[in-house]
């Protein structure tokens, strides 16, 4: 068995791994590179393997850094099945359609080449085969896959892959515990190899119980100042968590003010998928909301059309605007940021991971001035972050999860900036005494060899 790492190596985005057995080639995810200066170029770069010769794709969850290049894979010749859970299939369809539309608009504006067409997205979705959690399925000749709940976003899965007498576990993204909406990640009893994410491998999250208190303070501050609170939010999970917390805040405070806007048609559609799959939500949530109204949607104004979005400007203060994209590298949040960041009465609340090079990261790092749509905008608004909204396990949670797995020969750390992966690797060696690798882009490992032979295949645009 051979593993080759072609994405999310010493960085968070671009997840893409090739697993080769003696007769089969399995692709584990195929995501966008995001945020960095040359990420667009890297998304266009040819694959380091022939997609037409691959036998199956496994997708752990719908986030674009795990799914964004799937249509390119299909366009470049992949013709077999893509395995995921049912919510992952539906959410992937929504995020890929949205991403394709944005790329098409940008390509028209700038005369750029288009990465893939709308029909490539449709062909990709047609290739999905959905499988439930905890069911062992032969996805290719003598290669078996079992999905376990990863607790990261709706439908997210840990993949347990069995082939040639070896058991390999891929976490995709591992959820933060406790999660507001999902049950915690399932444990794996034993395996030979783990490929584990490490986004927050060197950090400890804030206590989640403080989250609603922090949110309440920020909302109250906005009301007192008669200002505007902007929350750039990821369409999947984060938005639904915010809606749930805002509903909770409003219920206990019996509040009439401020006005809440969800200015993200994608988040609106995603919220409908959450309501369609209540069985994938946590037992606790289903128990508390027997009516299945998890998100208090009657309090929120949805602004689906562009005209409705523009009308938010004339709505009286105080107001709270949740809009995409989550890292502020596109989407409607930019229009609001351009309009409102210069006033000290306003606030910006960061609730998720911000990749290097994105506007969200620059604001989080307190840049005094930013450029939005070619215009210099002084940042006088207060910029705050609530870390415990993270959908990723932190360092102690990852260590705890790995420590429950027996017989592990090696852990491969992916999906983390290098400093985070290095801290986590030291902790794993020290606390659990397991060998760790942090693969480089293009690095391959022969897992059946006793010498753990390494080979390098450098990617052109790596
Ligand atoms: Zn994710
Ligand atoms: Zn991810």
Coordinates of C-alpha atoms and ligand atoms in Angstrom, one line a residue:
X1 CA 0.0 0.0 0.0
X2 CA 1.3 3.4 -1.0
X3 CA 0.2 6.8 0.1
X4 CA 1.1 10.0 -1.8
X5 CA 0.2 13.5 -0.4
X6 CA -0.7 16.1 -3.0
X7 CA -2.5 18.7 -0.9
X8 CA -3.0 20.2 2.6
X9 CA 0.7 19.4 3.3
X10 CA 2.1 21.8 5.9
X11 CA -0.9 24.0 5.1
X12 CA -4.6 23.8 5.7
X13 CA -6.1 23.8 2.3
X14 CA -6.1 21.6 -0.9
X15 CA -6.7 18.2 0.7
X16 CA -5.7 15.5 -1.8
X17 CA -4.2 12.1 -1.1
X18 CA -3.6 9.1 -3.5
X19 CA -3.9 5.6 -2.0
X20 CA -2.5 2.8 -4.2
X21 CA -2.9 -0.9 -3.6
X22 CA -1.4 -3.5 -5.9
X23 CA -4.4 -3.2 -8.3
X24 CA -6.4 -0.1 -7.3
X25 CA -6.0 3.7 -7.0
X26 CA -8.2 5.5 -4.6
X27 CA -8.3 9.3 -4.3
X28 CA -8.9 10.7 -0.9
X29 CA -10.5 14.1 -1.4
X30 CA -9.7 16.7 -3.9
X31 CA -10.1 20.2 -2.5
X32 CA -9.2 23.8 -3.4
X33 CA -6.1 25.5 -2.4
X34 CA -7.3 28.7 -0.8
X35 CA -6.0 32.0 0.5
X36 CA -2.3 31.9 -0.5
X37 CA -0.9 34.1 -3.3
X38 CA -0.6 31.4 -5.9
X39 CA -3.5 29.2 -4.9
X40 CA -5.4 29.9 -8.1
X41 CA -2.4 28.7 -10.1
X42 CA -2.1 25.6 -8.0
X43 CA -5.8 24.8 -8.5
X44 CA -5.2 24.9 -12.3
X45 CA -2.0 22.8 -12.1
X46 CA -2.3 19.3 -13.6
X47 CA -2.8 16.4 -11.2
X48 CA 0.3 14.4 -10.3
X49 CA -1.7 11.2 -11.2
X50 CA -3.9 10.2 -14.1
X51 CA -7.5 10.8 -13.0
X52 CA -8.8 8.4 -15.7
X53 CA -6.8 5.5 -14.1
X54 CA -8.3 6.0 -10.6
X55 CA -11.0 3.6 -9.3
X56 CA -12.8 5.6 -6.6
X57 CA -12.9 8.9 -4.6
X58 CA -13.6 9.2 -0.9
X59 CA -15.0 12.5 0.4
X60 CA -15.0 13.1 4.1
X61 CA -17.1 16.3 4.1
X62 CA -18.4 19.1 1.9
X63 CA -16.1 22.0 2.7
X64 CA -14.4 23.4 -0.5
X65 CA -10.9 22.7 0.7
X66 CA -11.9 19.0 0.5
X67 CA -14.2 19.1 -2.6
X68 CA -13.3 22.2 -4.7
X69 CA -11.3 20.4 -7.4
X70 CA -13.6 17.3 -7.8
X71 CA -15.1 18.8 -11.0
X72 CA -11.6 19.3 -12.4
X73 CA -10.9 15.7 -11.6
X74 CA -14.0 14.6 -13.5
X75 CA -13.2 17.0 -16.3
X76 CA -9.7 15.5 -16.5
X77 CA -11.0 12.0 -17.0
X78 CA -12.1 10.5 -13.6
X79 CA -15.1 8.3 -14.5
X80 CA -15.8 6.1 -11.5
X81 CA -17.7 6.6 -8.2
X82 CA -17.4 9.2 -5.5
X83 CA -18.3 8.0 -2.0
X84 CA -19.7 10.3 0.7
X85 CA -22.6 10.5 3.2
X86 CA -26.0 11.7 1.9
X87 CA -25.7 15.2 3.5
X88 CA -22.2 15.6 2.2
X89 CA -23.5 14.9 -1.3
X90 CA -26.2 17.6 -1.0
X91 CA -23.9 20.1 0.7
X92 CA -21.1 19.5 -1.9
X93 CA -23.6 20.2 -4.7
X94 CA -24.5 23.5 -3.1
X95 CA -21.0 24.7 -2.4
X96 CA -19.6 23.6 -5.8
X97 CA -22.4 25.3 -7.7
X98 CA -21.8 28.4 -5.7
X99 CA -18.0 28.3 -6.2
X100 CA -18.4 27.6 -10.0
X101 CA -20.8 30.6 -10.3
X102 CA -18.3 32.9 -8.5
X103 CA -15.4 31.6 -10.7
X104 CA -17.5 32.2 -13.8
X105 CA -18.4 35.7 -12.8
X106 CA -14.7 36.4 -12.1
X107 CA -13.5 34.8 -15.3
X108 CA -15.9 37.0 -17.3
X109 CA -14.8 40.1 -15.4
X110 CA -11.1 39.5 -15.7
X111 CA -11.0 37.5 -19.0
X112 CA -9.5 34.6 -17.0
X113 CA -9.7 31.0 -18.0
X114 CA -12.4 29.0 -16.2
X115 CA -11.3 26.1 -14.0
X116 CA -14.4 24.1 -14.8
X117 CA -17.8 24.4 -16.3
X118 CA -21.3 24.2 -14.7
X119 CA -21.8 20.8 -16.5
X120 CA -18.6 19.5 -14.9
X121 CA -20.2 20.2 -11.5
X122 CA -23.4 18.3 -12.5
X123 CA -21.3 15.4 -13.8
X124 CA -19.4 15.3 -10.6
X125 CA -22.6 15.2 -8.5
X126 CA -23.9 12.3 -10.7
X127 CA -20.9 10.2 -9.7
X128 CA -21.7 10.3 -5.9
X129 CA -22.7 7.1 -4.2
X130 CA -24.0 7.8 -0.7
X131 CA -23.3 5.5 2.2
X132 CA -24.4 5.8 5.8
X133 CA -22.2 5.8 8.9
X134 CA -21.0 2.5 10.3
X135 CA -21.6 0.4 7.2
X136 CA -18.6 -1.4 5.6
X137 CA -18.7 -1.1 1.9
X138 CA -16.4 -2.5 -0.9
X139 CA -15.7 0.7 -2.8
X140 CA -13.2 -0.9 -5.2
X141 CA -11.8 -4.4 -5.7
X142 CA -10.7 -5.6 -2.2
X143 CA -10.8 -2.0 -0.8
X144 CA -13.3 -1.5 2.0
X145 CA -14.6 1.8 3.5
X146 CA -16.5 2.5 6.7
X147 CA -17.6 6.0 7.6
X148 CA -17.8 7.1 11.2
X149 CA -19.2 10.4 12.4
X150 CA -16.5 13.1 12.5
X151 CA -18.6 15.7 14.3
X152 CA -17.1 18.5 12.2
X153 CA -20.0 19.6 9.9
X154 CA -23.3 17.9 9.0
X155 CA -22.6 14.5 7.3
X156 CA -18.8 14.8 8.0
X157 CA -17.1 11.4 8.2
X158 CA -13.9 9.8 9.4
X159 CA -12.9 7.2 6.8
X160 CA -11.8 3.7 7.9
X161 CA -10.1 2.1 4.8
X162 CA -9.1 -1.5 4.8
X163 CA -7.0 -3.1 2.0
X164 CA -4.2 -5.6 1.8
X165 CA -4.4 -6.5 5.4
X166 CA -3.8 -2.9 6.5
X167 CA -6.2 -0.5 8.2
X168 CA -5.9 3.2 7.5
X169 CA -7.9 5.9 9.1
X170 CA -8.4 9.4 7.6
X171 CA -9.9 11.9 9.9
X172 CA -10.7 14.5 7.2
X173 CA -11.6 17.4 9.6
X174 CA -12.2 16.3 13.2
X175 CA -14.9 18.1 15.1
X176 CA -14.6 20.3 18.2
X177 CA -16.2 19.0 21.4
X178 CA -18.8 19.7 22.6
X179 CA -20.5 20.8 19.4
X180 CA -23.7 22.7 19.5
X181 CA -25.2 20.8 16.6
X182 CA -23.4 17.4 16.3
X183 CA -22.5 14.4 18.3
X184 CA -18.8 14.2 19.1
X185 CA -16.4 12.4 16.8
X186 CA -16.6 8.6 17.0
X187 CA -13.6 6.7 18.3
X188 CA -11.7 4.1 16.4
X189 CA -10.6 1.1 18.3
X190 CA -7.6 0.1 16.3
X191 CA -5.8 0.7 13.1
X192 CA -2.3 0.6 11.5
X193 CA -2.1 4.2 10.2
X194 CA -3.8 7.5 10.9
X195 CA -3.9 10.5 8.6
X196 CA -5.0 13.2 11.0
X197 CA -5.8 16.9 10.5
X198 CA -3.9 19.4 12.6
X199 CA -5.5 22.8 12.0
X200 CA -5.3 23.7 15.7
X201 CA -2.7 21.1 16.6
X202 CA -0.9 23.5 18.8
X203 CA -3.8 25.4 20.4
X204 CA -6.3 25.1 23.1
X205 CA -9.8 26.5 22.3
X206 CA -11.6 28.9 24.6
X207 CA -14.1 27.3 26.8
X208 CA -17.3 26.9 24.7
X209 CA -19.5 27.8 27.7
X210 CA -18.1 31.4 27.5
X211 CA -19.2 31.6 23.9
X212 CA -22.8 32.7 24.4
X213 CA -21.6 35.2 27.0
X214 CA -19.1 36.7 24.6
X215 CA -21.7 36.8 21.8
X216 CA -24.2 38.5 24.2
X217 CA -21.6 41.2 25.2
X218 CA -20.8 41.9 21.5
X219 CA -24.5 42.1 20.6
X220 CA -25.3 44.3 23.6
X221 CA -22.3 46.6 22.7
X222 CA -23.7 47.0 19.2
X223 CA -27.2 47.9 20.5
X224 CA -25.7 50.4 23.0
X225 CA -23.6 52.0 20.3
X226 CA -26.5 51.9 17.9
X227 CA -24.0 50.3 15.5
X228 CA -23.6 47.5 13.1
X229 CA -22.1 44.1 13.8
X230 CA -20.7 42.2 10.8
X231 CA -20.1 38.5 11.1
X232 CA -18.4 36.8 8.1
X233 CA -19.5 33.3 8.3
X234 CA -19.0 30.0 6.6
X235 CA -22.2 28.8 5.1
X236 CA -22.1 25.4 6.6
X237 CA -22.3 24.8 10.3
X238 CA -21.0 28.1 11.6
X239 CA -24.0 30.0 10.3
X240 CA -26.4 27.5 11.8
X241 CA -24.5 27.6 15.1
X242 CA -24.7 31.4 15.1
X243 CA -28.4 31.3 14.3
X244 CA -28.9 28.9 17.2
X245 CA -26.9 31.1 19.6
X246 CA -28.7 34.3 18.5
X247 CA -32.0 32.6 18.9
X248 CA -30.9 31.6 22.5
X249 CA -29.8 35.1 23.2
X250 CA -33.0 36.7 22.0
X251 CA -35.1 34.2 23.9
X252 CA -33.4 34.9 27.3
X253 CA -33.3 38.6 26.7
X254 CA -36.7 38.9 25.1
X255 CA -35.1 41.3 22.7
X256 CA -36.7 43.3 19.9
X257 CA -33.5 45.0 18.8
X258 CA -31.3 44.6 16.8
X259 CA -32.4 43.4 13.3
X260 CA -30.7 40.2 12.2
X261 CA -29.9 39.7 8.5
X262 CA -28.7 36.5 7.0
X263 CA -27.3 37.9 3.7
X264 CA -26.1 34.6 2.2
X265 CA -28.3 32.7 -0.2
X266 CA -25.9 29.7 0.1
X267 CA -26.3 29.6 3.9
X268 CA -30.0 29.8 3.5
X269 CA -30.0 26.7 1.2
X270 CA -27.5 24.9 3.5
X271 CA -29.8 25.6 6.5
X272 CA -32.6 23.8 4.6
X273 CA -30.3 20.7 4.2
X274 CA -29.7 20.7 8.0
X275 CA -33.5 20.7 8.5
X276 CA -33.8 17.8 6.0
X277 CA -31.4 15.6 7.8
X278 CA -32.3 15.9 11.5
X279 CA -30.9 12.3 12.2
X280 CA -27.4 13.7 11.5
X281 CA -27.8 16.3 14.2
X282 CA -26.9 15.6 17.8
X283 CA -29.2 13.6 20.1
X284 CA -29.2 16.5 22.5
X285 CA -30.4 19.0 19.9
X286 CA -33.2 16.7 18.7
X287 CA -34.3 16.2 22.3
X288 CA -34.4 19.9 23.1
X289 CA -36.2 20.9 19.9
X290 CA -38.9 18.3 19.4
X291 CA -40.5 20.7 16.8
X292 CA -37.2 20.5 14.8
X293 CA -37.0 24.4 14.8
X294 CA -33.3 24.4 15.6
X295 CA -32.4 27.8 14.4
X296 CA -35.1 30.3 15.3
X297 CA -35.5 31.3 11.7
X298 CA -38.5 33.6 12.3
X299 CA -36.2 36.1 14.0
X300 CA -33.9 36.4 11.0
X301 CA -34.4 38.3 7.8
X302 CA -33.2 36.4 4.7
X303 CA -32.0 38.6 1.9
X304 CA -31.9 36.2 -1.0
X305 CA -31.8 38.6 -4.0
X306 CA -29.2 41.3 -4.7
X307 CA -31.8 44.0 -4.3
X308 CA -32.8 42.7 -0.9
X309 CA -29.2 42.6 0.1
X310 CA -28.8 46.3 -1.0
X311 CA -31.8 47.2 1.1
X312 CA -30.0 46.2 4.3
X313 CA -28.2 49.6 4.1
X314 CA -31.4 51.5 4.6
X315 CA -32.6 49.4 7.5
X316 CA -32.2 51.3 10.8
X317 CA -29.4 50.6 13.3
X318 CA -28.6 48.6 15.3
X319 CA -28.3 45.6 13.0
X320 CA -26.4 42.4 12.7
X321 CA -25.4 41.1 9.3
X322 CA -24.2 37.5 8.8
X323 CA -22.8 37.1 5.3
X324 CA -20.3 35.0 3.4
X325 CA -17.6 34.3 2.6
X326 CA -16.2 33.1 5.9
X327 CA -12.7 34.3 5.2
X328 CA -13.8 37.4 3.5
X329 CA -12.1 36.4 0.2
X330 CA -15.3 37.0 -1.7
X331 CA -19.0 37.2 -1.3
X332 CA -21.5 39.8 0.0
X333 CA -19.6 40.4 3.2
X334 CA -17.1 42.5 1.2
X335 CA -19.8 45.1 0.3
X336 CA -20.8 45.4 4.0
X337 CA -17.1 45.6 5.1
X338 CA -16.4 48.3 2.6
X339 CA -19.4 50.3 3.8
X340 CA -19.1 49.8 7.6
X341 CA -15.5 49.0 8.7
X342 CA -14.5 52.7 8.9
X343 CA -16.9 53.6 11.7
X344 CA -15.8 53.0 15.4
X345 CA -19.5 52.4 16.3
X346 CA -19.4 49.1 14.4
X347 CA -17.8 45.7 15.1
X348 CA -16.5 42.8 13.1
X349 CA -16.7 39.4 14.7
X350 CA -14.5 36.6 13.5
X351 CA -15.8 33.1 14.2
X352 CA -13.7 30.8 12.1
X353 CA -10.3 29.9 10.7
X354 CA -8.8 32.6 8.5
X355 CA -6.2 31.3 6.0
X356 CA -3.0 33.3 5.4
X357 CA -3.5 36.0 2.8
X358 CA -7.2 36.4 3.2
X359 CA -8.9 39.7 4.1
X360 CA -10.3 38.1 7.3
X361 CA -6.7 37.2 8.4
X362 CA -5.5 40.7 7.8
X363 CA -8.3 42.2 9.8
X364 CA -7.8 39.6 12.6
X365 CA -4.1 40.7 12.7
X366 CA -5.3 44.3 13.2
X367 CA -4.2 45.9 9.9
X368 CA -5.2 49.5 10.3
X369 CA -6.2 49.9 6.7
X370 CA -7.4 47.4 4.1
X371 CA -8.2 47.5 0.3
X372 CA -11.7 46.4 -0.7
X373 CA -12.8 46.6 -4.3
X374 CA -9.8 48.8 -5.0
X375 CA -10.6 51.3 -2.3
X376 CA -8.5 52.0 0.8
X377 CA -10.7 51.5 3.9
X378 CA -9.5 52.6 7.3
X379 CA -10.4 50.0 10.0
X380 CA -11.9 51.8 12.9
X381 CA -14.5 49.2 13.7
X382 CA -13.7 46.9 16.6
X383 CA -12.4 43.5 15.4
X384 CA -13.1 40.6 17.8
X385 CA -12.8 36.9 17.6
X386 CA -14.5 34.0 19.4
X387 CA -12.3 31.0 19.0
X388 CA -14.6 28.4 20.5
X389 CA -16.9 28.6 17.4
X390 CA -14.2 26.5 15.7
X391 CA -15.4 23.3 14.1
X392 CA -12.0 21.7 14.5
X393 CA -10.7 19.7 17.4
X394 CA -7.9 21.5 19.4
X395 CA -4.6 20.0 20.5
X396 CA -5.9 18.2 23.7
X397 CA -8.9 16.8 21.8
X398 CA -6.8 15.4 18.9
X399 CA -4.4 13.9 21.4
X400 CA -7.3 12.3 23.3
X401 CA -8.9 11.0 20.1
X402 CA -5.6 9.4 18.9
X403 CA -4.7 8.0 22.3
X404 CA -7.9 5.8 22.2
X405 CA -6.7 4.0 19.0
X406 CA -4.7 0.9 19.5
X407 CA -1.8 -0.6 17.5
X408 CA -1.0 2.5 15.5
X409 CA 2.3 2.3 13.6
X410 CA 2.4 5.8 12.4
X411 CA 0.5 9.1 12.3
X412 CA 0.6 11.4 9.3
X413 CA -0.3 15.0 10.1
X414 CA -1.9 17.0 7.3
X415 CA -4.3 20.0 7.1
X416 CA -2.3 22.3 9.4
X417 CA 0.1 25.2 9.1
X418 CA 3.6 23.8 9.8
X419 CA 4.0 25.3 13.3
X420 CA 0.7 23.7 14.4
X421 CA 1.6 20.3 13.0
X422 CA 5.1 20.4 14.5
X423 CA 3.7 21.2 18.0
X424 CA 1.2 18.4 17.6
X425 CA 3.8 15.9 16.4
X426 CA 5.9 16.5 19.5
X427 CA 2.9 16.0 21.7
X428 CA 2.0 12.8 20.0
X429 CA 5.5 11.4 20.3
X430 CA 5.8 12.5 23.9
X431 CA 2.3 11.6 25.2
X432 CA 1.3 8.6 23.1
X433 CA 4.7 7.4 21.9
X434 CA 3.7 7.0 18.3
X435 CA 5.9 7.8 15.3
X436 CA 4.7 10.9 13.3
X437 CA 5.3 12.2 9.8
X438 CA 4.4 15.6 8.5
X439 CA 4.4 14.9 4.8
X440 CA 5.7 17.4 2.3
X441 CA 3.8 18.3 -0.9
X442 CA 4.3 15.4 -3.3
X443 CA 5.8 13.0 -0.8
X444 CA 5.0 9.3 -1.0
X445 CA 5.2 6.6 1.6
X446 CA 5.3 2.8 1.0
X447 CA 3.3 1.5 3.9
X448 CA 4.1 -2.2 3.4
X449 CA 7.8 -1.7 3.4
X450 CA 9.5 -2.3 6.7
X451 CA 11.9 0.5 6.0
X452 CA 9.1 3.1 5.5
X453 CA 10.9 4.1 2.3
X454 CA 10.1 7.6 1.2
X455 CA 10.2 8.9 -2.3
X456 CA 9.7 12.4 -3.5
X457 CA 7.7 13.6 -6.5
X458 CA 7.7 17.4 -6.5
X459 CA 4.7 19.1 -8.0
X460 CA 5.4 21.8 -10.5
X461 CA 3.6 24.6 -8.7
X462 CA 4.2 23.3 -5.1
Ligands
LIG1 ZN1 -13.9 21.3 7.1
LIG2 ZN1 -10.7 21.5 6.0

